[in-house]
mmCIF file of C-alpha atoms in Angstrom:
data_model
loop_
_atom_site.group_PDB
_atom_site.id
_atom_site.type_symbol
_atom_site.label_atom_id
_atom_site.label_comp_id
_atom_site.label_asym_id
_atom_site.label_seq_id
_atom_site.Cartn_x
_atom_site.Cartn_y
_atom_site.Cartn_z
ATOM 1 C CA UNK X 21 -84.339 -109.999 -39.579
ATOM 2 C CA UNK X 22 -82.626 -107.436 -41.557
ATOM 3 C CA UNK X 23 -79.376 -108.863 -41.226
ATOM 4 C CA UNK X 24 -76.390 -107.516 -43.224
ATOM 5 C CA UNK X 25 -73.289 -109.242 -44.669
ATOM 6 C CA UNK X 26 -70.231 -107.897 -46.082
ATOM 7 C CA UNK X 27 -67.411 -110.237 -47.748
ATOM 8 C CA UNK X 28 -64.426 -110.322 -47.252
ATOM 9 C CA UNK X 29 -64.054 -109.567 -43.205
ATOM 10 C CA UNK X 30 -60.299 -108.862 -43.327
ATOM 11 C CA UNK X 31 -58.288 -108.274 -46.527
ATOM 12 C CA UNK X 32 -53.852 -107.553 -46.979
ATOM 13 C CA UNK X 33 -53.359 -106.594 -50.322
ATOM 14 C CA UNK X 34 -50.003 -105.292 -52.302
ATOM 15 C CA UNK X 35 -49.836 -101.762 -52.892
ATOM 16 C CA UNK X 36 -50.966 -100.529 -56.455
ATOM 17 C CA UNK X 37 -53.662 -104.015 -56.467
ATOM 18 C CA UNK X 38 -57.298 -103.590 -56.564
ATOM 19 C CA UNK X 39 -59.439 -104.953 -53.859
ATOM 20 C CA UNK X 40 -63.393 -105.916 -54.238
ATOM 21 C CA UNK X 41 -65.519 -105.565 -51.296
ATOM 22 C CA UNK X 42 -68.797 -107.301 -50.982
ATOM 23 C CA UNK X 43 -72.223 -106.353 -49.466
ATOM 24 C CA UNK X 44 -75.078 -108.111 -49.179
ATOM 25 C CA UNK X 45 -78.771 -107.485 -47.424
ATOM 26 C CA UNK X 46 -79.548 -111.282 -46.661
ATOM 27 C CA UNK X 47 -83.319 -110.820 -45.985
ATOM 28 C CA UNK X 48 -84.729 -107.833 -47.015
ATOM 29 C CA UNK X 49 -84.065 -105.540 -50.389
ATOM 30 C CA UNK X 50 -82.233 -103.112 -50.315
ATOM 31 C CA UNK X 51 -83.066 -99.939 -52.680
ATOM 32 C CA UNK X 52 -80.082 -98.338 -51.139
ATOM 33 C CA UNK X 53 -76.867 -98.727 -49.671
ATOM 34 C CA UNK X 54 -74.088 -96.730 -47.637
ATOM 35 C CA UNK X 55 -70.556 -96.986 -48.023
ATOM 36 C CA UNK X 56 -68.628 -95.448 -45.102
ATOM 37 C CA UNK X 57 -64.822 -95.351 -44.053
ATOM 38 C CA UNK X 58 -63.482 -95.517 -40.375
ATOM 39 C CA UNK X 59 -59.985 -95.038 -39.720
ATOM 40 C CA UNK X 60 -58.769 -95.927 -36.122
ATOM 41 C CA UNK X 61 -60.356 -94.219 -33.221
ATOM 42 C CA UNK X 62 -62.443 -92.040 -36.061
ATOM 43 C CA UNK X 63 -65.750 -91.268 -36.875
ATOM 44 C CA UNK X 64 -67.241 -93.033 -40.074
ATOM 45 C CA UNK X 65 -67.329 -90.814 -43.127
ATOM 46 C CA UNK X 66 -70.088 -91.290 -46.067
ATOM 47 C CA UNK X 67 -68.058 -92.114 -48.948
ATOM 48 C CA UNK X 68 -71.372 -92.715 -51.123
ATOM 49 C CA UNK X 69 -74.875 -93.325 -51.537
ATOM 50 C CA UNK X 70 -75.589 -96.659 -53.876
ATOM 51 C CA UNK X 71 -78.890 -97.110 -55.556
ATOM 52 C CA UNK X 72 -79.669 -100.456 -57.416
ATOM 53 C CA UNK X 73 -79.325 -99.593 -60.456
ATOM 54 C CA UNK X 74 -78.170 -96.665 -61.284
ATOM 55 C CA UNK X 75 -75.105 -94.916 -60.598
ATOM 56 C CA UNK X 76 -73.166 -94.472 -56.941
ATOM 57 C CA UNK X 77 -73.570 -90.559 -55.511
ATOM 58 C CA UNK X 78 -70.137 -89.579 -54.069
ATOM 59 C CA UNK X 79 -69.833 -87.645 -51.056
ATOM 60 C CA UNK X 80 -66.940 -84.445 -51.557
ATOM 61 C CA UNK X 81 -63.437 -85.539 -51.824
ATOM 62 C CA UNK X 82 -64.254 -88.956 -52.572
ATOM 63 C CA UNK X 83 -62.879 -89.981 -55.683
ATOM 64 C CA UNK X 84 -65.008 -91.931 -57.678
ATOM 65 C CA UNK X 85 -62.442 -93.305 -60.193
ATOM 66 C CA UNK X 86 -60.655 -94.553 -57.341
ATOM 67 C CA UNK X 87 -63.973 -95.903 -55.502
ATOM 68 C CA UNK X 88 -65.768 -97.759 -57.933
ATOM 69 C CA UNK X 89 -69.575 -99.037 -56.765
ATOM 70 C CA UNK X 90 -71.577 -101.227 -57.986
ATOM 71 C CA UNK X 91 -75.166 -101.832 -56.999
ATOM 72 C CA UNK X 92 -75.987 -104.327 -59.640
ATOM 73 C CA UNK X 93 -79.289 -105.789 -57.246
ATOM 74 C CA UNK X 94 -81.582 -105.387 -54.774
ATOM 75 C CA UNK X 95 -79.261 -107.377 -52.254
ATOM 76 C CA UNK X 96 -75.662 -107.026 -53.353
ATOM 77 C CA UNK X 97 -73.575 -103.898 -53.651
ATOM 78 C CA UNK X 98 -69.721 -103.568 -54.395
ATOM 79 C CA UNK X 99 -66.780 -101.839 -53.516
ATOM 80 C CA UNK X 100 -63.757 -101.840 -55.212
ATOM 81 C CA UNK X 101 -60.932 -100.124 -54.602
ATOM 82 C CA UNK X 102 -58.714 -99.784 -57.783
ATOM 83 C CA UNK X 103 -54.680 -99.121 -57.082
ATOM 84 C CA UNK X 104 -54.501 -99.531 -53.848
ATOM 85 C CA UNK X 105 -52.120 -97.390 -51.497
ATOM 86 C CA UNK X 106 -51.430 -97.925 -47.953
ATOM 87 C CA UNK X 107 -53.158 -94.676 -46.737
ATOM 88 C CA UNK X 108 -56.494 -96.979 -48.410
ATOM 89 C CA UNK X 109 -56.212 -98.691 -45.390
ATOM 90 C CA UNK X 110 -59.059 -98.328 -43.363
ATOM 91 C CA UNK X 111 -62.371 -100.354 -41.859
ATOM 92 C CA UNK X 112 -65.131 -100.372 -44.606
ATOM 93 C CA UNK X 113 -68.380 -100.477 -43.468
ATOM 94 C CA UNK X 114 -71.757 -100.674 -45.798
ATOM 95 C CA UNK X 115 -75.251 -100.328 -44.651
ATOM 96 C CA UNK X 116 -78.651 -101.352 -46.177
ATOM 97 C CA UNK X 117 -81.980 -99.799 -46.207
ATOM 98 C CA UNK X 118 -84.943 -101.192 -47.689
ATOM 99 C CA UNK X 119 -86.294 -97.581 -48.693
ATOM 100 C CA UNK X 120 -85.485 -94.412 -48.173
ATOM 101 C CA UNK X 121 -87.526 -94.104 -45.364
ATOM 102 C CA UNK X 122 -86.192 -96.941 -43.502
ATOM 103 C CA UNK X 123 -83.183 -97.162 -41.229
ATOM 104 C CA UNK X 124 -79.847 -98.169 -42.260
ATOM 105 C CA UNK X 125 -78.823 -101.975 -41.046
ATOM 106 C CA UNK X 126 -74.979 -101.896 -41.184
ATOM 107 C CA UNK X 127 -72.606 -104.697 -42.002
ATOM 108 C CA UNK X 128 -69.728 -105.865 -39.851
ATOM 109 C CA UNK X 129 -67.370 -104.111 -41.673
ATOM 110 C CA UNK X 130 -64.189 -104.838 -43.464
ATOM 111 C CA UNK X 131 -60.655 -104.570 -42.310
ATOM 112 C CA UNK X 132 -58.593 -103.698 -45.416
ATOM 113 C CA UNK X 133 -54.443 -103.528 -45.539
ATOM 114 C CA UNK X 134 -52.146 -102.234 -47.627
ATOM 115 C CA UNK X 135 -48.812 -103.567 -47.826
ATOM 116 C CA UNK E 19 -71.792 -76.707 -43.534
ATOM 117 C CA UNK E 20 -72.314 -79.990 -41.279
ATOM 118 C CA UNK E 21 -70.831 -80.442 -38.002
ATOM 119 C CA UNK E 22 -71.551 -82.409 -35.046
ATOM 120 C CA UNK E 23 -70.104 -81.975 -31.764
ATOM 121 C CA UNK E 24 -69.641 -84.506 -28.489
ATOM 122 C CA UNK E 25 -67.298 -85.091 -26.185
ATOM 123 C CA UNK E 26 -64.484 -87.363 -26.880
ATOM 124 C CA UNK E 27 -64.187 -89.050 -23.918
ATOM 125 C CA UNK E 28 -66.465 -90.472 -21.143
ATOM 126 C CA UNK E 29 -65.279 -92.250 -17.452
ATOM 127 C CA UNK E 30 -67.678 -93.398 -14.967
ATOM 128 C CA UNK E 31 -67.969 -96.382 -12.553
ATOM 129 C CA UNK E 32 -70.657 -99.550 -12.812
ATOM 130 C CA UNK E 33 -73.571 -98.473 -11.872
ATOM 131 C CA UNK E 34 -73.470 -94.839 -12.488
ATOM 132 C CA UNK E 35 -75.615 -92.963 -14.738
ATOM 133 C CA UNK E 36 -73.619 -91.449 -18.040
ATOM 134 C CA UNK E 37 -74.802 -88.264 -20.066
ATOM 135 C CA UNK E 38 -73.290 -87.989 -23.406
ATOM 136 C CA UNK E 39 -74.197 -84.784 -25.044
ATOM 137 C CA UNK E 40 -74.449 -84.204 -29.102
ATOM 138 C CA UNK E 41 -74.695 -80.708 -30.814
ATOM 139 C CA UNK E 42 -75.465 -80.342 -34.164
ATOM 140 C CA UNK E 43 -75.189 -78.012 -37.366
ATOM 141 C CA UNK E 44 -76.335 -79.413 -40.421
ATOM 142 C CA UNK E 45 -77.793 -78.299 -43.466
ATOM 143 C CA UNK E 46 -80.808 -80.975 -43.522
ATOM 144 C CA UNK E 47 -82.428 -82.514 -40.203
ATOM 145 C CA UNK E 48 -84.455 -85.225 -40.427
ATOM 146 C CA UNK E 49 -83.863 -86.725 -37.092
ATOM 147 C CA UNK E 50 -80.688 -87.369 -34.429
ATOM 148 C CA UNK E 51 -80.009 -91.324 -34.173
ATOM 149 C CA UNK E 52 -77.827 -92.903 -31.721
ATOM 150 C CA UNK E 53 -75.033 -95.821 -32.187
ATOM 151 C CA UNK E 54 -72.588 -98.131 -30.244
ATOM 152 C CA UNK E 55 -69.622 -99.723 -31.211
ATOM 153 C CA UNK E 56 -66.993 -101.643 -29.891
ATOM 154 C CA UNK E 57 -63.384 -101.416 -30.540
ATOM 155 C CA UNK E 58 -62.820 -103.494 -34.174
ATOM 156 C CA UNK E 59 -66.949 -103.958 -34.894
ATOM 157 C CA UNK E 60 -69.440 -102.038 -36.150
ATOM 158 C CA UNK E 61 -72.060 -100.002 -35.200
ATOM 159 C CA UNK E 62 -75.219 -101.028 -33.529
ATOM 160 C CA UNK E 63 -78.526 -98.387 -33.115
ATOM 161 C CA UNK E 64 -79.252 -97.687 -29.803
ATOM 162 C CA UNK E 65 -81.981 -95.252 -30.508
ATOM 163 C CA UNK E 66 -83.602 -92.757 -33.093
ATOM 164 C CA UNK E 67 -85.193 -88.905 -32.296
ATOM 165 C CA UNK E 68 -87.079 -87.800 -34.735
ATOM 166 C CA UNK E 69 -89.519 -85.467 -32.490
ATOM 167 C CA UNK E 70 -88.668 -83.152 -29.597
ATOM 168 C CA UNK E 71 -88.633 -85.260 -26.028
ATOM 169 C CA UNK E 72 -87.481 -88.414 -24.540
ATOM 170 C CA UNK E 73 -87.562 -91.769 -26.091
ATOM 171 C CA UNK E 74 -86.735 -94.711 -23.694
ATOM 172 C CA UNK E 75 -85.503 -98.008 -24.641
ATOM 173 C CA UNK E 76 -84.218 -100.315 -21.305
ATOM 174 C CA UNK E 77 -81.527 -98.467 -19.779
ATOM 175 C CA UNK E 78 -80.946 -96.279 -22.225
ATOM 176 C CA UNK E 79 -82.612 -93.172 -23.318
ATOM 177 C CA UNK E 80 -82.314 -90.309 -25.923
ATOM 178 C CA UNK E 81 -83.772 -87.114 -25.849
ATOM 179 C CA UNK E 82 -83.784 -84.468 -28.686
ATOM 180 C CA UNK E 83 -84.013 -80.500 -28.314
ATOM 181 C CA UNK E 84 -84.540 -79.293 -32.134
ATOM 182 C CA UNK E 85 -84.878 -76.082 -31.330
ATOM 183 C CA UNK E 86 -81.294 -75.891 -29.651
ATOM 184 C CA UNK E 87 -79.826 -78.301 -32.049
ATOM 185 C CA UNK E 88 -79.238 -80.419 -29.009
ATOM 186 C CA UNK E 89 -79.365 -83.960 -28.063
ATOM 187 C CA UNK E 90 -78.166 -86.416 -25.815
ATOM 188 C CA UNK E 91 -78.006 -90.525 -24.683
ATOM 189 C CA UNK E 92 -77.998 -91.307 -21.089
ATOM 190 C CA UNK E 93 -77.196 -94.395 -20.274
ATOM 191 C CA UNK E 94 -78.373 -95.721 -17.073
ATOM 192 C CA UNK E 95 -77.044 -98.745 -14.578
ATOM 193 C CA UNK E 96 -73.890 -98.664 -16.252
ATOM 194 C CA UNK E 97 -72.150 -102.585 -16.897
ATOM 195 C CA UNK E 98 -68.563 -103.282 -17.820
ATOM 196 C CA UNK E 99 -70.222 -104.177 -21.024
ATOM 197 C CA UNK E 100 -71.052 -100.370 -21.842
ATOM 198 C CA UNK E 101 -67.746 -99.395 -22.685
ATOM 199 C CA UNK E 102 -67.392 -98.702 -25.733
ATOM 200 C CA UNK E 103 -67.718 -95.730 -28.396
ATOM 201 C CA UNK E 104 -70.874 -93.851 -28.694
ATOM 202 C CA UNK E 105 -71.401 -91.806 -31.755
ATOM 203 C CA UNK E 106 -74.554 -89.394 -32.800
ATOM 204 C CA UNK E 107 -75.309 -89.185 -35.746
ATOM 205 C CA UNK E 108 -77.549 -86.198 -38.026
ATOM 206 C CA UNK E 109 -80.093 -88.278 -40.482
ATOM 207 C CA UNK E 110 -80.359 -85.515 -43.474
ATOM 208 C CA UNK E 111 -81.846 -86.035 -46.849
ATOM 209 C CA UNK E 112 -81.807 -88.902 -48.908
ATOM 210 C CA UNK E 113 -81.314 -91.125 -45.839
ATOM 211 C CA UNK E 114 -77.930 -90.158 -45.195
ATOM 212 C CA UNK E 115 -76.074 -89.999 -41.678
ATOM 213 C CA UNK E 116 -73.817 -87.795 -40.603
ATOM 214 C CA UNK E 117 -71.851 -89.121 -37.667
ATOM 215 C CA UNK E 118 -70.569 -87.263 -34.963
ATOM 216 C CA UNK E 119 -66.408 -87.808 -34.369
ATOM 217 C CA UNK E 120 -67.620 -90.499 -30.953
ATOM 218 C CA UNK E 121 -67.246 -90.399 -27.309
ATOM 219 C CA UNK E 122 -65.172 -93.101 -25.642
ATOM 220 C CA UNK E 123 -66.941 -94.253 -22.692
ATOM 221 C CA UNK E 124 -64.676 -96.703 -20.115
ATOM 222 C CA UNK E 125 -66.478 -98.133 -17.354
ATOM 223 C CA UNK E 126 -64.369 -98.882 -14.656
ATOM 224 C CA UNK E 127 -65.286 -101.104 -11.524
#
């Protein structure tokens, strides 16, 4: 159980495109999700907190215009990331809890390029 | 302020017993958790502290000094398999974690 999903695994886009980022909790809901960025041989940063239905929380210095989350249902949360520039390039990993009291089941992550 | 602190990088032979150390400063504690990952995947939980003491879980264990903001993972019997990054990571308020910048641990023959 509590097995998380995120679509697409890799992703090369043109720089100045927007790229959409899926996540899903396949078994379980999830009241909340985590979106975090890893860049090579770097920790993973909190970019922001996503509650179903209602608006993302943005961690500092994450711009939220740029960064736009979704969290439409219990199982599916969004990522997309509008003008893309090649320092956007990074691993993208989201992470599910059923409640707030509950651990965080991470995704696989997604690879994202910027040509 | 939040800041974590661990050692960047780990070497030990098959078989040995590894002690990666984690420091904390944060501005919320919940609890210190624990996570592998390999190069190009993502993290897996090893183990969660959320109480003072030892918590053991197959060859690897966890133990958690709030008091001195301390923690660490020992890893026992270490396998090829073990190398990989280690990272701690703070669990503050509203469920978020705070991870620690990793430790590389390479597991040589």
């Amino acid at each position: 159980g509590a097995v998380v999903s995120q679509h697409p695994s890799r992703v090369i886009c043109k720089s100045g495109t927007s790229v959409k980022i899926e996540c899903r909790s396949l078994d379980f809901q999830a009241t909340t999700m985590f979106w975090y960025r890893q860049f090579p041989k770097q920790s993973l940063m909190l970019m922001a907190t996503s509650n179903e239905g209602s608006k993302a929380t943005y961690e500092q210095g994450v711009e939220k215009d740029k960064f736009l989350i979704n969290h439409a249902s219990l199982t599916l949360s969004t990522l997309t990331v509008t003008s893309a520039h090649p320092e956007d390039s990074s691993f993208y990993i989201c992470s599910a809890s059923p409640t707030l009291q509950d651990e965080q089941y991470f995704g696989p992550g997604t690879r994202l390029t910027v040509t | 302020g939040q800041s974590l602190e661990q050692p960047s990088e780990v070497t030990a032979v098959e078989g040995a017993i590894v002690q990666i150390n984690c420091t904390y400063q944060t501005s919320g504690f919940y609890g210190l958790s624990w996570y592998q990952q390999h190069d190009g995947g993502a993290p897996t939980f090893l183990s969660y502290n959320g109480l003072d003491g030892l918590e053991e879980t197959g060859r690897f264990s966890s133990f958690l000094s709030r008091s001195d903001s301390y923690g660490y993972l020992l890893l026992q019997e270490l396998q090829m398999k073990d190398s990989a990054s280690y990272f701690c990571a703070v669990l503050g308020g509203y469920n978020k974690l705070i991870f620690g910048a990793g430790t590389r641990l390479a597991v040589h023959p």
